[in-house]
mmCIF file of C-alpha atoms in Angstrom:
data_model
loop_
_atom_site.group_PDB
_atom_site.id
_atom_site.type_symbol
_atom_site.label_atom_id
_atom_site.label_comp_id
_atom_site.label_asym_id
_atom_site.label_seq_id
_atom_site.Cartn_x
_atom_site.Cartn_y
_atom_site.Cartn_z
ATOM 1 C CA UNK G 310 78.325 -46.322 8.993
ATOM 2 C CA UNK G 311 75.078 -44.074 8.213
ATOM 3 C CA UNK G 312 71.906 -46.522 7.799
ATOM 4 C CA UNK G 313 69.448 -43.579 5.798
ATOM 5 C CA UNK G 314 71.234 -42.119 2.877
ATOM 6 C CA UNK G 315 70.020 -39.203 1.111
ATOM 7 C CA UNK G 316 72.637 -38.621 -1.468
ATOM 8 C CA UNK G 317 71.378 -35.730 -3.382
ATOM 9 C CA UNK G 318 72.196 -32.905 -1.008
ATOM 10 C CA UNK G 319 70.318 -30.805 -3.363
ATOM 11 C CA UNK G 320 68.050 -30.518 -6.055
ATOM 12 C CA UNK G 321 66.033 -27.673 -7.406
ATOM 13 C CA UNK G 322 62.522 -28.012 -10.145
ATOM 14 C CA UNK G 323 60.304 -25.189 -11.910
ATOM 15 C CA UNK G 324 57.203 -24.519 -10.179
ATOM 16 C CA UNK G 325 54.220 -26.960 -10.602
ATOM 17 C CA UNK G 326 56.918 -30.084 -11.983
ATOM 18 C CA UNK G 327 57.382 -32.648 -9.950
ATOM 19 C CA UNK G 328 59.330 -33.557 -7.902
ATOM 20 C CA UNK G 329 61.456 -36.768 -6.660
ATOM 21 C CA UNK G 330 63.677 -36.806 -3.679
ATOM 22 C CA UNK G 331 65.250 -40.483 -2.806
ATOM 23 C CA UNK G 332 66.185 -41.723 -0.107
ATOM 24 C CA UNK G 333 68.326 -45.840 0.551
ATOM 25 C CA UNK G 334 68.337 -47.729 3.976
ATOM 26 C CA UNK G 335 70.197 -50.523 4.898
ATOM 27 C CA UNK G 336 69.120 -51.894 7.702
ATOM 28 C CA UNK G 337 66.392 -54.632 6.609
ATOM 29 C CA UNK G 338 64.883 -54.399 9.904
ATOM 30 C CA UNK G 339 63.244 -50.994 9.224
ATOM 31 C CA UNK G 340 59.979 -50.955 9.678
ATOM 32 C CA UNK G 341 57.968 -47.541 9.352
ATOM 33 C CA UNK G 342 59.836 -44.930 7.251
ATOM 34 C CA UNK G 343 59.102 -41.028 7.586
ATOM 35 C CA UNK G 344 59.803 -37.646 5.180
ATOM 36 C CA UNK G 345 60.102 -34.274 7.191
ATOM 37 C CA UNK G 346 60.073 -30.656 6.269
ATOM 38 C CA UNK G 347 61.955 -28.099 7.428
ATOM 39 C CA UNK G 348 62.833 -24.639 7.268
ATOM 40 C CA UNK G 349 66.380 -22.718 8.106
ATOM 41 C CA UNK G 350 66.152 -22.349 11.859
ATOM 42 C CA UNK G 351 63.062 -23.950 12.585
ATOM 43 C CA UNK G 352 61.547 -27.827 13.939
ATOM 44 C CA UNK G 353 61.234 -30.080 10.908
ATOM 45 C CA UNK G 354 58.066 -30.365 10.784
ATOM 46 C CA UNK G 355 56.002 -34.022 10.172
ATOM 47 C CA UNK G 356 55.508 -34.369 6.268
ATOM 48 C CA UNK G 357 54.160 -38.075 5.937
ATOM 49 C CA UNK G 358 55.326 -41.645 6.908
ATOM 50 C CA UNK G 359 54.050 -45.820 5.949
ATOM 51 C CA UNK G 360 54.539 -48.285 7.103
ATOM 52 C CA UNK G 361 56.529 -51.312 5.730
ATOM 53 C CA UNK G 362 53.823 -53.648 5.363
ATOM 54 C CA UNK G 363 52.554 -50.729 2.190
ATOM 55 C CA UNK G 364 53.903 -49.404 -0.901
ATOM 56 C CA UNK G 365 52.710 -46.448 -1.286
ATOM 57 C CA UNK G 366 51.052 -43.264 0.762
ATOM 58 C CA UNK G 367 49.422 -40.079 -0.706
ATOM 59 C CA UNK G 368 48.314 -37.539 0.924
ATOM 60 C CA UNK G 369 47.601 -34.560 -0.856
ATOM 61 C CA UNK G 370 50.764 -33.638 -2.545
ATOM 62 C CA UNK G 371 52.670 -35.432 -1.125
ATOM 63 C CA UNK G 372 52.659 -39.678 -1.891
ATOM 64 C CA UNK G 373 55.682 -41.431 -0.297
ATOM 65 C CA UNK G 374 56.751 -45.383 -2.376
ATOM 66 C CA UNK G 375 58.264 -48.118 0.108
ATOM 67 C CA UNK G 376 60.637 -50.924 -2.171
ATOM 68 C CA UNK G 377 61.426 -53.059 0.478
ATOM 69 C CA UNK G 378 63.856 -55.002 -2.141
ATOM 70 C CA UNK G 379 65.854 -51.953 -3.152
ATOM 71 C CA UNK G 380 65.535 -50.821 0.242
ATOM 72 C CA UNK G 381 64.231 -47.173 -1.188
ATOM 73 C CA UNK G 382 61.989 -44.594 -0.787
ATOM 74 C CA UNK G 383 60.765 -41.797 -2.344
ATOM 75 C CA UNK G 384 58.791 -38.550 -1.218
ATOM 76 C CA UNK G 385 56.851 -36.714 -5.115
ATOM 77 C CA UNK G 386 55.201 -33.324 -4.987
ATOM 78 C CA UNK G 387 52.781 -32.853 -7.888
ATOM 79 C CA UNK G 388 53.265 -29.960 -8.138
ATOM 80 C CA UNK G 389 55.806 -28.175 -6.068
ATOM 81 C CA UNK G 390 55.324 -24.993 -4.962
ATOM 82 C CA UNK G 391 57.421 -22.192 -4.195
ATOM 83 C CA UNK G 392 56.227 -22.449 -0.462
ATOM 84 C CA UNK G 393 57.926 -26.099 -0.624
ATOM 85 C CA UNK G 394 61.487 -25.042 -0.698
ATOM 86 C CA UNK G 395 63.282 -26.494 2.228
ATOM 87 C CA UNK G 396 64.586 -29.309 3.260
ATOM 88 C CA UNK G 397 63.584 -32.376 3.922
ATOM 89 C CA UNK G 398 64.951 -35.238 5.923
ATOM 90 C CA UNK G 399 63.306 -38.732 5.500
ATOM 91 C CA UNK G 400 63.937 -41.415 8.746
ATOM 92 C CA UNK G 401 63.818 -44.839 9.718
ATOM 93 C CA UNK G 402 62.637 -46.826 12.993
ATOM 94 C CA UNK G 403 61.946 -50.124 13.826
ATOM 95 C CA UNK G 404 59.624 -51.643 16.327
ATOM 96 C CA UNK G 405 61.633 -53.158 18.448
ATOM 97 C CA UNK G 406 64.214 -54.053 21.149
ATOM 98 C CA UNK G 407 66.288 -51.810 22.868
ATOM 99 C CA UNK G 408 66.083 -48.614 19.955
ATOM 100 C CA UNK G 409 62.350 -48.647 19.675
ATOM 101 C CA UNK G 410 61.526 -45.541 17.853
ATOM 102 C CA UNK G 411 63.618 -44.177 17.627
ATOM 103 C CA UNK G 412 64.216 -41.914 15.096
ATOM 104 C CA UNK G 413 67.445 -42.493 12.162
ATOM 105 C CA UNK G 414 67.935 -39.754 10.159
ATOM 106 C CA UNK G 415 69.623 -38.914 7.184
ATOM 107 C CA UNK G 416 71.338 -36.030 5.563
ATOM 108 C CA UNK G 417 68.333 -34.238 4.125
ATOM 109 C CA UNK G 418 68.059 -32.736 0.500
ATOM 110 C CA UNK G 419 67.806 -29.425 0.040
ATOM 111 C CA UNK G 420 64.533 -28.731 -2.930
ATOM 112 C CA UNK G 421 64.966 -25.570 -4.883
ATOM 113 C CA UNK G 422 61.053 -25.245 -6.293
ATOM 114 C CA UNK G 423 61.522 -21.865 -8.610
ATOM 115 C CA UNK G 424 58.738 -19.702 -10.045
ATOM 116 C CA UNK Q 512 47.425 -24.064 22.080
ATOM 117 C CA UNK Q 513 49.776 -27.596 22.028
ATOM 118 C CA UNK Q 514 53.327 -27.060 21.723
ATOM 119 C CA UNK Q 515 56.530 -28.346 22.124
ATOM 120 C CA UNK Q 516 58.746 -24.913 23.680
ATOM 121 C CA UNK Q 517 62.466 -23.881 23.249
ATOM 122 C CA UNK Q 518 63.825 -21.397 25.246
ATOM 123 C CA UNK Q 519 66.101 -19.095 24.292
ATOM 124 C CA UNK Q 520 65.890 -19.439 20.469
ATOM 125 C CA UNK Q 521 69.904 -18.175 20.201
ATOM 126 C CA UNK Q 522 72.383 -18.843 23.694
ATOM 127 C CA UNK Q 523 75.710 -18.280 23.666
ATOM 128 C CA UNK Q 524 78.197 -19.122 26.410
ATOM 129 C CA UNK Q 525 81.896 -18.776 27.005
ATOM 130 C CA UNK Q 526 83.660 -22.015 26.793
ATOM 131 C CA UNK Q 527 84.352 -23.988 29.871
ATOM 132 C CA UNK Q 528 80.849 -23.274 30.895
ATOM 133 C CA UNK Q 529 77.393 -25.546 31.793
ATOM 134 C CA UNK Q 530 74.477 -24.489 29.871
ATOM 135 C CA UNK Q 531 71.009 -25.724 29.820
ATOM 136 C CA UNK Q 532 68.066 -25.528 26.643
ATOM 137 C CA UNK Q 533 64.594 -25.375 28.347
ATOM 138 C CA UNK Q 534 62.278 -27.938 26.929
ATOM 139 C CA UNK Q 535 58.487 -27.322 27.692
ATOM 140 C CA UNK Q 536 55.885 -29.394 26.042
ATOM 141 C CA UNK Q 537 51.741 -30.180 26.628
ATOM 142 C CA UNK Q 538 50.805 -32.039 24.334
ATOM 143 C CA UNK Q 539 50.762 -34.498 27.281
ATOM 144 C CA UNK Q 540 53.373 -37.243 24.975
ATOM 145 C CA UNK Q 541 55.040 -40.124 27.031
ATOM 146 C CA UNK Q 542 58.272 -39.247 25.202
ATOM 147 C CA UNK Q 543 60.963 -36.927 24.299
ATOM 148 C CA UNK Q 544 63.683 -35.890 22.987
ATOM 149 C CA UNK Q 545 67.286 -34.430 22.559
ATOM 150 C CA UNK Q 546 69.262 -33.455 18.776
ATOM 151 C CA UNK Q 547 71.511 -32.427 17.821
ATOM 152 C CA UNK Q 548 71.732 -31.220 14.030
ATOM 153 C CA UNK Q 549 75.293 -29.323 12.353
ATOM 154 C CA UNK Q 550 75.987 -28.306 8.567
ATOM 155 C CA UNK Q 551 75.084 -30.629 6.511
ATOM 156 C CA UNK Q 552 73.922 -33.298 8.462
ATOM 157 C CA UNK Q 553 70.790 -34.465 9.378
ATOM 158 C CA UNK Q 554 69.491 -34.457 13.026
ATOM 159 C CA UNK Q 555 71.709 -36.775 15.780
ATOM 160 C CA UNK Q 556 70.244 -38.415 18.610
ATOM 161 C CA UNK Q 557 71.234 -37.209 21.935
ATOM 162 C CA UNK Q 558 69.648 -38.078 24.888
ATOM 163 C CA UNK Q 559 65.922 -40.223 25.002
ATOM 164 C CA UNK Q 560 63.099 -40.123 27.939
ATOM 165 C CA UNK Q 561 60.293 -42.072 28.073
ATOM 166 C CA UNK Q 562 58.342 -41.344 31.753
ATOM 167 C CA UNK Q 563 59.209 -39.621 33.765
ATOM 168 C CA UNK Q 564 62.565 -40.003 35.282
ATOM 169 C CA UNK Q 565 64.340 -42.205 32.844
ATOM 170 C CA UNK Q 566 66.100 -41.599 30.234
ATOM 171 C CA UNK Q 567 68.114 -43.405 28.263
ATOM 172 C CA UNK Q 568 71.082 -42.583 25.834
ATOM 173 C CA UNK Q 569 71.059 -41.499 22.568
ATOM 174 C CA UNK Q 570 73.998 -42.513 19.468
ATOM 175 C CA UNK Q 571 76.098 -38.844 20.323
ATOM 176 C CA UNK Q 572 75.714 -38.386 24.501
ATOM 177 C CA UNK Q 573 79.282 -37.594 25.533
ATOM 178 C CA UNK Q 574 78.905 -33.812 27.089
ATOM 179 C CA UNK Q 575 75.585 -34.367 28.052
ATOM 180 C CA UNK Q 576 73.255 -34.823 30.729
ATOM 181 C CA UNK Q 577 69.353 -34.368 30.883
ATOM 182 C CA UNK Q 578 66.416 -34.883 33.286
ATOM 183 C CA UNK Q 579 63.252 -36.121 32.999
ATOM 184 C CA UNK Q 580 61.187 -35.010 36.618
ATOM 185 C CA UNK Q 581 58.061 -33.542 35.743
ATOM 186 C CA UNK Q 582 56.144 -35.217 32.400
ATOM 187 C CA UNK Q 583 56.370 -32.212 30.421
ATOM 188 C CA UNK Q 584 60.178 -30.687 30.874
ATOM 189 C CA UNK Q 585 63.469 -32.334 29.742
ATOM 190 C CA UNK Q 586 66.294 -30.000 29.625
ATOM 191 C CA UNK Q 587 69.561 -30.872 28.287
ATOM 192 C CA UNK Q 588 72.637 -29.639 30.113
ATOM 193 C CA UNK Q 589 75.442 -29.137 27.283
ATOM 194 C CA UNK Q 590 78.756 -29.405 29.847
ATOM 195 C CA UNK Q 591 82.550 -28.491 29.166
ATOM 196 C CA UNK Q 592 83.151 -32.076 28.533
ATOM 197 C CA UNK Q 593 81.218 -31.381 25.197
ATOM 198 C CA UNK Q 594 83.952 -30.746 22.793
ATOM 199 C CA UNK Q 595 81.795 -29.005 19.650
ATOM 200 C CA UNK Q 596 79.141 -27.618 22.011
ATOM 201 C CA UNK Q 597 78.242 -25.268 19.091
ATOM 202 C CA UNK Q 598 74.964 -26.621 17.469
ATOM 203 C CA UNK Q 599 71.720 -26.400 16.612
ATOM 204 C CA UNK Q 600 69.685 -28.785 19.282
ATOM 205 C CA UNK Q 601 66.211 -29.999 18.706
ATOM 206 C CA UNK Q 602 63.681 -30.687 20.966
ATOM 207 C CA UNK Q 603 61.193 -33.632 20.419
ATOM 208 C CA UNK Q 604 58.037 -35.441 21.729
ATOM 209 C CA UNK Q 605 56.129 -38.417 20.770
ATOM 210 C CA UNK Q 606 53.273 -39.671 22.771
ATOM 211 C CA UNK Q 607 54.794 -42.976 23.380
ATOM 212 C CA UNK Q 608 58.051 -44.355 21.562
ATOM 213 C CA UNK Q 609 55.555 -47.323 19.550
ATOM 214 C CA UNK Q 610 53.919 -43.963 18.188
ATOM 215 C CA UNK Q 611 56.843 -42.894 15.638
ATOM 216 C CA UNK Q 612 55.683 -39.166 13.927
ATOM 217 C CA UNK Q 613 57.997 -37.329 16.493
ATOM 218 C CA UNK Q 614 57.665 -33.804 17.526
ATOM 219 C CA UNK Q 615 59.422 -30.894 17.152
ATOM 220 C CA UNK Q 616 60.464 -27.807 18.706
ATOM 221 C CA UNK Q 617 61.522 -24.314 16.765
ATOM 222 C CA UNK Q 618 65.781 -25.726 18.337
ATOM 223 C CA UNK Q 619 68.234 -23.684 20.270
ATOM 224 C CA UNK Q 620 71.118 -22.091 18.148
ATOM 225 C CA UNK Q 621 74.068 -22.028 20.843
ATOM 226 C CA UNK Q 622 77.296 -21.165 20.248
ATOM 227 C CA UNK Q 623 79.834 -21.007 22.120
ATOM 228 C CA UNK Q 624 82.563 -18.860 22.585
#
């Protein structure tokens, strides 16, 4: 049973426009969320994170929004650039119990930014 | 400069052979992790280690083994008991398990023929 879901396998956006990548989770014990970016045949690179005590975190062109009541988070990229084309993974973690610190990943969304 | 190295980038093995994937970090991180990625799938946790000489099974540990004799090194052995070993393997580390940002190596693509 998937605890972290990225229901859109792919997304295509025009350069300069906004990209919105979505992520849903089922476990209400998750209290920390991360976004990673991955190019083919490379390791993921950390992009941005958000704690459950916040509903927004911004870093340059990247903003993550968290809606705890809906168990939903989204990553906004504004403006989108061709170099943003990659697979984006959403990940979640909880700060207690035997799984403390372990990341649960979604299946990823492939973003294509067209010039 | 600091980082995580995995070697080799591509690895080919015959079915039935054990193979060990290397992971080294010079970030002075306490925690290290091994993940597996299959096409169209997210990353799945194989094993993790919080401290030297200690490691725990992740979600898909069957057919794999690890060791953590040094803080810098966390090799993964894919044994012949692993039914579908062909995959992209990723090693990661974090300062400690309470700090959730994990930093990943470049990965090793293992193909079993």
